[in-house]
mmCIF file of C-alpha atoms in Angstrom:
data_model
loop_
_atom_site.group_PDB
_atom_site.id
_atom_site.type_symbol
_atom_site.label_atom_id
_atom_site.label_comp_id
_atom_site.label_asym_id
_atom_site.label_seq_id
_atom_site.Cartn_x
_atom_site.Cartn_y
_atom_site.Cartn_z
ATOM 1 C CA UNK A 697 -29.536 12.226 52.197
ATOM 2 C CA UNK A 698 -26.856 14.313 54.265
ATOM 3 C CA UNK A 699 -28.848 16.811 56.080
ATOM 4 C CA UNK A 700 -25.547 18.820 56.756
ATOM 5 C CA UNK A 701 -23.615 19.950 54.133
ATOM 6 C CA UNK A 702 -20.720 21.886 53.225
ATOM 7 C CA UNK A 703 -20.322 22.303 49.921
ATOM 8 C CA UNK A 704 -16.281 23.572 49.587
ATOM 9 C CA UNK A 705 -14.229 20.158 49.872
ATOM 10 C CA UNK A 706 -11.232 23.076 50.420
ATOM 11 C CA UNK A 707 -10.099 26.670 50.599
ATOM 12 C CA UNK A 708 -7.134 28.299 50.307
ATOM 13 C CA UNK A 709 -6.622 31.356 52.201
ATOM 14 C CA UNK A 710 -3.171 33.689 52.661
ATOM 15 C CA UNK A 711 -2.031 34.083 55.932
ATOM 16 C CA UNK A 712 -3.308 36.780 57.764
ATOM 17 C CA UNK A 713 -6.381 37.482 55.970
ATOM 18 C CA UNK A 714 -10.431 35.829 56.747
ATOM 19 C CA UNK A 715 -11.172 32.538 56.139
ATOM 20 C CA UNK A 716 -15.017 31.907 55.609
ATOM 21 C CA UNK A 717 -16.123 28.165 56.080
ATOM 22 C CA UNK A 718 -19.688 27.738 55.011
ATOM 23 C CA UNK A 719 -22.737 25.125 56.167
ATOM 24 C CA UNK A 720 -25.924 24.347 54.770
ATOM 25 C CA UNK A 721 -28.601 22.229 57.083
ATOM 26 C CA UNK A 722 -31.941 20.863 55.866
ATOM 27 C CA UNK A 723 -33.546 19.684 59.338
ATOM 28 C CA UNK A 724 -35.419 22.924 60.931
ATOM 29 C CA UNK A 725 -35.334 20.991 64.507
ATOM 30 C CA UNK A 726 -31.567 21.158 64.729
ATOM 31 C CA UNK A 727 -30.905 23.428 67.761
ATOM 32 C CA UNK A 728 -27.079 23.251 68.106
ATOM 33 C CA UNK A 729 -24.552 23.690 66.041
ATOM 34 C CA UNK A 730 -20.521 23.574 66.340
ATOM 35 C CA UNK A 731 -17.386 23.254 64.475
ATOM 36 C CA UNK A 732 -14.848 20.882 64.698
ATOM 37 C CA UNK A 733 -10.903 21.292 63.200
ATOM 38 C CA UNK A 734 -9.316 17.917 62.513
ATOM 39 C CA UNK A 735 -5.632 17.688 62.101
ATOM 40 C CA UNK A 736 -4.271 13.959 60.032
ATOM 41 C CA UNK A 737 -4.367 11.171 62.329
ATOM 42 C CA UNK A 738 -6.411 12.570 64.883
ATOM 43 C CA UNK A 739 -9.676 12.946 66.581
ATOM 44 C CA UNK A 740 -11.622 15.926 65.622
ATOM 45 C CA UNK A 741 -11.703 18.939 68.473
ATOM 46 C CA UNK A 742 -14.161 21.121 69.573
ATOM 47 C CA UNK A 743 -13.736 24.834 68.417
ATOM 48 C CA UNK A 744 -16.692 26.712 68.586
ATOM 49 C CA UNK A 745 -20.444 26.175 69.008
ATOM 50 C CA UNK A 746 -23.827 28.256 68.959
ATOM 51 C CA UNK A 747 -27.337 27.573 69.692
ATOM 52 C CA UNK A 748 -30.321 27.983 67.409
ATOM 53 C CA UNK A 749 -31.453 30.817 69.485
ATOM 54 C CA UNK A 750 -28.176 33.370 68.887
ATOM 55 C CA UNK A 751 -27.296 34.563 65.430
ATOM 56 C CA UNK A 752 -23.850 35.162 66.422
ATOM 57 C CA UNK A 753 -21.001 33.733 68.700
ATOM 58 C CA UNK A 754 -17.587 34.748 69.474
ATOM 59 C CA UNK A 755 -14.291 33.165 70.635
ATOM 60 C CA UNK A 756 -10.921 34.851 70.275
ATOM 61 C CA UNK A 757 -10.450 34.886 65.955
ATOM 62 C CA UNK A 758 -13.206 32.199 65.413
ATOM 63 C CA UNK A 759 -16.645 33.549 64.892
ATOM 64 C CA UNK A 760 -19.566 31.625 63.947
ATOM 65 C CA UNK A 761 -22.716 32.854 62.382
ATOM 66 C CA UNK A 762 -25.839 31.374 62.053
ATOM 67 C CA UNK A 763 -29.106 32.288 59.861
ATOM 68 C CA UNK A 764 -31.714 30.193 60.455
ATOM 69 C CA UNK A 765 -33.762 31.478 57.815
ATOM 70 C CA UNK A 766 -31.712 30.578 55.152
ATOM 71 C CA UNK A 767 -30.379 27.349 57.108
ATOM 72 C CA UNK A 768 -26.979 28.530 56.493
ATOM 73 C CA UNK A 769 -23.926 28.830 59.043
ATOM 74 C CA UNK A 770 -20.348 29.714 58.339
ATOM 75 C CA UNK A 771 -17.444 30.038 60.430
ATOM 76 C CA UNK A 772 -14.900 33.227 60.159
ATOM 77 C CA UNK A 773 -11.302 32.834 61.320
ATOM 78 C CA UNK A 774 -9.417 36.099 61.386
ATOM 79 C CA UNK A 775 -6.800 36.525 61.113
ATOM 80 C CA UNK A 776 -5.795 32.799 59.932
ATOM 81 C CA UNK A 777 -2.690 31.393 60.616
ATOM 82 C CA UNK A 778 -0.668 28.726 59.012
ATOM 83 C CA UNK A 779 -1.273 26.316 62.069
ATOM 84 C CA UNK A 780 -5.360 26.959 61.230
ATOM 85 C CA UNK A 781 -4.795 24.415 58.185
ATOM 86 C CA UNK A 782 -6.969 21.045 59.125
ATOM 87 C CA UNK A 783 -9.993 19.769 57.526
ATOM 88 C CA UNK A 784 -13.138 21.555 59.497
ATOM 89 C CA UNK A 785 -16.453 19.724 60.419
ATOM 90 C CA UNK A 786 -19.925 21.594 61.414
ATOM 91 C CA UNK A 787 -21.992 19.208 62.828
ATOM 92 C CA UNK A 788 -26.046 19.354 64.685
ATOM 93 C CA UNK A 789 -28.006 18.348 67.158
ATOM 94 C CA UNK A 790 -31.372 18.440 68.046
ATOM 95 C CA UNK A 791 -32.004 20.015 71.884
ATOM 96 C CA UNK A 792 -31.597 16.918 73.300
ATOM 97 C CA UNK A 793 -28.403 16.222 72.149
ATOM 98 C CA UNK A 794 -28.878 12.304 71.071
ATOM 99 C CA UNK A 795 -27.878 12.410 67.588
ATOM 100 C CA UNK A 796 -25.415 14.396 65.732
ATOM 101 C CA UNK A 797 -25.405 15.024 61.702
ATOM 102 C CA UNK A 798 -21.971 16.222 60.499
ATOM 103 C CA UNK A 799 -20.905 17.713 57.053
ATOM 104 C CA UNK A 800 -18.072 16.372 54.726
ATOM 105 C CA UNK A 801 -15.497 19.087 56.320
ATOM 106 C CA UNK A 802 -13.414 21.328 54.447
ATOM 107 C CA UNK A 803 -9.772 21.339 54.252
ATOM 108 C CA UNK A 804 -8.701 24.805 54.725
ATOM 109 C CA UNK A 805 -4.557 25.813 52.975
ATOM 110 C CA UNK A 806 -3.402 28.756 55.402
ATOM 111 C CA UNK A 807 -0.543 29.638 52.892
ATOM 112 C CA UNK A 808 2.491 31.640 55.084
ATOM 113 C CA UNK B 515 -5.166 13.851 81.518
ATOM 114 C CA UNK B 516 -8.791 13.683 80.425
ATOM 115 C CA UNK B 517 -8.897 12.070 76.966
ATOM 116 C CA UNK B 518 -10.955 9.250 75.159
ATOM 117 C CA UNK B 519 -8.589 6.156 73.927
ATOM 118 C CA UNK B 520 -9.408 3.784 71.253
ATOM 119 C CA UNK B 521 -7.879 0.290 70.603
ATOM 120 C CA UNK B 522 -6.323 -0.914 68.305
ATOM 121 C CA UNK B 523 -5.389 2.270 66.276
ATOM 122 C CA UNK B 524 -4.730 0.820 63.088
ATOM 123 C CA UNK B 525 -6.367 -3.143 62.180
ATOM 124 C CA UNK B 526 -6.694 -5.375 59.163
ATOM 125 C CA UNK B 527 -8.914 -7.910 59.468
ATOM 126 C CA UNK B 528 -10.980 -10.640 57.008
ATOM 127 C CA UNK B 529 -14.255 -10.760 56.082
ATOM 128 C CA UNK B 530 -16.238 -12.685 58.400
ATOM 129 C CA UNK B 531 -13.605 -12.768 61.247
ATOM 130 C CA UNK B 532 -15.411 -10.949 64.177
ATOM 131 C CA UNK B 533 -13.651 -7.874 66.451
ATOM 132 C CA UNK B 534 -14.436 -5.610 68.756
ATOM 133 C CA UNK B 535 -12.609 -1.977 69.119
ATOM 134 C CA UNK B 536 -12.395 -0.871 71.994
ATOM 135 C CA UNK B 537 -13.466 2.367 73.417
ATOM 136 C CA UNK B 538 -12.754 4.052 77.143
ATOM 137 C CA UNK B 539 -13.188 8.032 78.952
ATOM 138 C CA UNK B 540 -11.998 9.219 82.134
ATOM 139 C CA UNK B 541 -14.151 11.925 82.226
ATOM 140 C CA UNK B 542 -17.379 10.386 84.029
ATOM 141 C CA UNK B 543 -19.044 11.669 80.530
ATOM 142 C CA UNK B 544 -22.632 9.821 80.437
ATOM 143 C CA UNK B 545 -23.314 9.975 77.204
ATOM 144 C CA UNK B 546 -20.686 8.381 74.573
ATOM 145 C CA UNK B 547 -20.726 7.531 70.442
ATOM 146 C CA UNK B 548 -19.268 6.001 67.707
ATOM 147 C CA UNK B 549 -19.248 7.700 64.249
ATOM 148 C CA UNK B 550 -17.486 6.578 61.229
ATOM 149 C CA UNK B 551 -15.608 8.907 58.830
ATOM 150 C CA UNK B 552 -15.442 8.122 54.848
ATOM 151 C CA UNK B 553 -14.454 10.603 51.869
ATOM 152 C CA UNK B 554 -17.327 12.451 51.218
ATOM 153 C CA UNK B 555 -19.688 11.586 53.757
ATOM 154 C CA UNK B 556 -17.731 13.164 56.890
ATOM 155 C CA UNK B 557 -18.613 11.466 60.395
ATOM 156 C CA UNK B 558 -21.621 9.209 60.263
ATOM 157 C CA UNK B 559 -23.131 7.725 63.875
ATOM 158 C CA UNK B 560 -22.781 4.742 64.611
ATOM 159 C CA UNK B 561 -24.363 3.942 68.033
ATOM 160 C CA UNK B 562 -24.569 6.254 70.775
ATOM 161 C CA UNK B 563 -25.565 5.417 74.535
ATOM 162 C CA UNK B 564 -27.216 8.288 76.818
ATOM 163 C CA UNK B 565 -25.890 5.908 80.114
ATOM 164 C CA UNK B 566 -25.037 2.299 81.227
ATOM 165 C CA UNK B 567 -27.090 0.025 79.728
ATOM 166 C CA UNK B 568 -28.970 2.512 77.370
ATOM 167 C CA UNK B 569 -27.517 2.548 74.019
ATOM 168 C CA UNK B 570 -29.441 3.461 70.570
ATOM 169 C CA UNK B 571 -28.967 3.206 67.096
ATOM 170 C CA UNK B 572 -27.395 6.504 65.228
ATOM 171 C CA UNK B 573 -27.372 7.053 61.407
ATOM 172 C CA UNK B 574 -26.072 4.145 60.123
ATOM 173 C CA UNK B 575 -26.017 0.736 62.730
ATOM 174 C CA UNK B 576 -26.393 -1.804 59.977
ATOM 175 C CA UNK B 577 -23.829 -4.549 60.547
ATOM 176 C CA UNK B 578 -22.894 -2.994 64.112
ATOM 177 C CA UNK B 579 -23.170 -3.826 67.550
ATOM 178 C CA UNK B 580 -22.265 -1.888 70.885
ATOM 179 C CA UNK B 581 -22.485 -2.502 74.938
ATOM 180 C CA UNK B 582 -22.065 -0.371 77.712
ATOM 181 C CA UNK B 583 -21.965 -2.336 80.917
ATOM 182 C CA UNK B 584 -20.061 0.452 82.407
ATOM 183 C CA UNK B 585 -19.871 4.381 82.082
ATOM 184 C CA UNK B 586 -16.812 4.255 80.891
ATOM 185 C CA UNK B 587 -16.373 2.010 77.895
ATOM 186 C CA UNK B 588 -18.036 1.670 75.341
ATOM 187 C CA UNK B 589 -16.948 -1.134 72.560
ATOM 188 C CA UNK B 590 -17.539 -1.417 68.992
ATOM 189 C CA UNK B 591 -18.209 -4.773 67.950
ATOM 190 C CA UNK B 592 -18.302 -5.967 64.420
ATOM 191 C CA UNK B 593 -19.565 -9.987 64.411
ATOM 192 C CA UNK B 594 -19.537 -10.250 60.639
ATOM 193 C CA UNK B 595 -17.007 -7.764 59.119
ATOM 194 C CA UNK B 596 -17.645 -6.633 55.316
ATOM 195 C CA UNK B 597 -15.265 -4.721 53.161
ATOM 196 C CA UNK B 598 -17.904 -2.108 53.194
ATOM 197 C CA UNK B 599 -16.877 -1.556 56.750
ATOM 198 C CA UNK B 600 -13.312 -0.022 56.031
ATOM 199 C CA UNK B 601 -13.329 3.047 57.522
ATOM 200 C CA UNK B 602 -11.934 5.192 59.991
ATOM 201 C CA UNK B 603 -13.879 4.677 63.494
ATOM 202 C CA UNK B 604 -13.988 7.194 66.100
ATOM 203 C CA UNK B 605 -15.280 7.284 69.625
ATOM 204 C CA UNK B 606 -16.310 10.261 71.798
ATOM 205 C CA UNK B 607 -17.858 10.830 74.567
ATOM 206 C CA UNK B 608 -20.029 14.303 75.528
ATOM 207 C CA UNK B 609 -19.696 16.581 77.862
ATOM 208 C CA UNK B 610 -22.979 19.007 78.571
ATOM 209 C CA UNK B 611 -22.449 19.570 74.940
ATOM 210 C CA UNK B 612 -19.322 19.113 73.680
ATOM 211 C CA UNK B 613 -18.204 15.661 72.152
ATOM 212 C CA UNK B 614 -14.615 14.768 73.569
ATOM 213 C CA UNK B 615 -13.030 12.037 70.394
ATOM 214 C CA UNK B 616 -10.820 9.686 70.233
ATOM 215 C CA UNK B 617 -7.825 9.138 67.804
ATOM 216 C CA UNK B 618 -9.743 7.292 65.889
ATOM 217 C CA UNK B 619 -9.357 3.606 64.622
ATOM 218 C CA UNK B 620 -8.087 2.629 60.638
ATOM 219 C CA UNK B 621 -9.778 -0.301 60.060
ATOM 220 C CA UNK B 622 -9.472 -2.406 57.022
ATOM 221 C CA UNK B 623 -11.564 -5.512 56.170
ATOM 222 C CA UNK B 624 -10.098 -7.615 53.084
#
């Protein structure tokens, strides 16, 4: 059972205005959490990350939020640009950084 | 340039006919993975290895095997290959904590 999920295979957002990527997480112990973007026929890249002990972290037009209560994090791009279309990954970790879970991704449309 | 490369980048193989992908980081990163990435089920772990000589099993190692003689490859070696193992393979390696991939292998077993 995939204890990281995202639940929107895609989105489709207009350029210029928010895109909102969601995550759900079963495992309570996960302590890290970050975002990948993944273009075709490549690697997946680090864009943002934030640790279990921050609700909220920052980085140019990518914000990520996380509520631990609800197990729930989501990633806001604004404003999103037609380049921002890729398939997007969360992925955790545990403190010690060993193992990571990832999600399915979602393909985000950033139509000009 | 620091990157992580990956060879071959595209392979079709038979079933039973044994390979190894290859897997190398110029970053003096310690700690280095494999996942595997199928439609629906995102990246899955492979192996990972927190040094030389320490490697450990990851999410799904069934039919799998890795080495790391040196910090800074890190092979994927298939002895038996299944279809079930067609997949796109990638390798990364971590920095603090921030995994570093490769381009990623196609591999298809027939």
């Amino acid at each position: 059972d995939q204890q990281v999920k995202q639940n929107s295979p895609s989105l489709s957002v207009q350029e210029g205005r928010i895109s909102i990527l969601n995550c759900d997480y079963t495992n309570s112990m996960f302590d890290y959490f970050l975002w990948y973007k993944k273009y075709p026929a490549e690697g997946p890249t680090f864009l943002i990350s934030i640790s279990s002990i921050k609700d909220k972290n920052e980085d140019g037009r990518f914000t990520v939020f996380l509520n631990k209560s609800a197990k729930h994090l989501s990633l806001h791009i604004v404003p999103s640009q037609p380049g921002d279309s890729a398939v997007y990954f969360c992925a955790a970790s545990e403190y010690n950084f060993n193992k990571f879970y990832f999600g399915s991704g979602t393909k985000l449309n950033v139509k000009p | 340039e620091a990157q992580v490369t990956q060879n071959p980048r595209y392979l079709i193989t038979v079933t039973g006919k044994k390979l190894t992908v290859t897997c190398s980081q110029n970053m003096n990163h310690e700690y280095m993975s494999w996942y595997r990435q199928d439609p629906g089920l995102g990246l899955r772990q492979i192996y990972y290895s927190m040094n030389v000589e320490v490697t450990d099993k990851g999410d799904v190692p069934e039919g799998y095997k890795v080495s790391r003689k040196e910090k800074r490859n890190f092979p994927l070696i298939l002895e038996s290959p299944s279809p079930n193992q067609t997949s796109l393979y990638f390798c990364a390696s971590l920095s603090t904590d921030t995994q570093y991939f490769g381009p990623g292998t196609r591999l298809t077993v027939l």
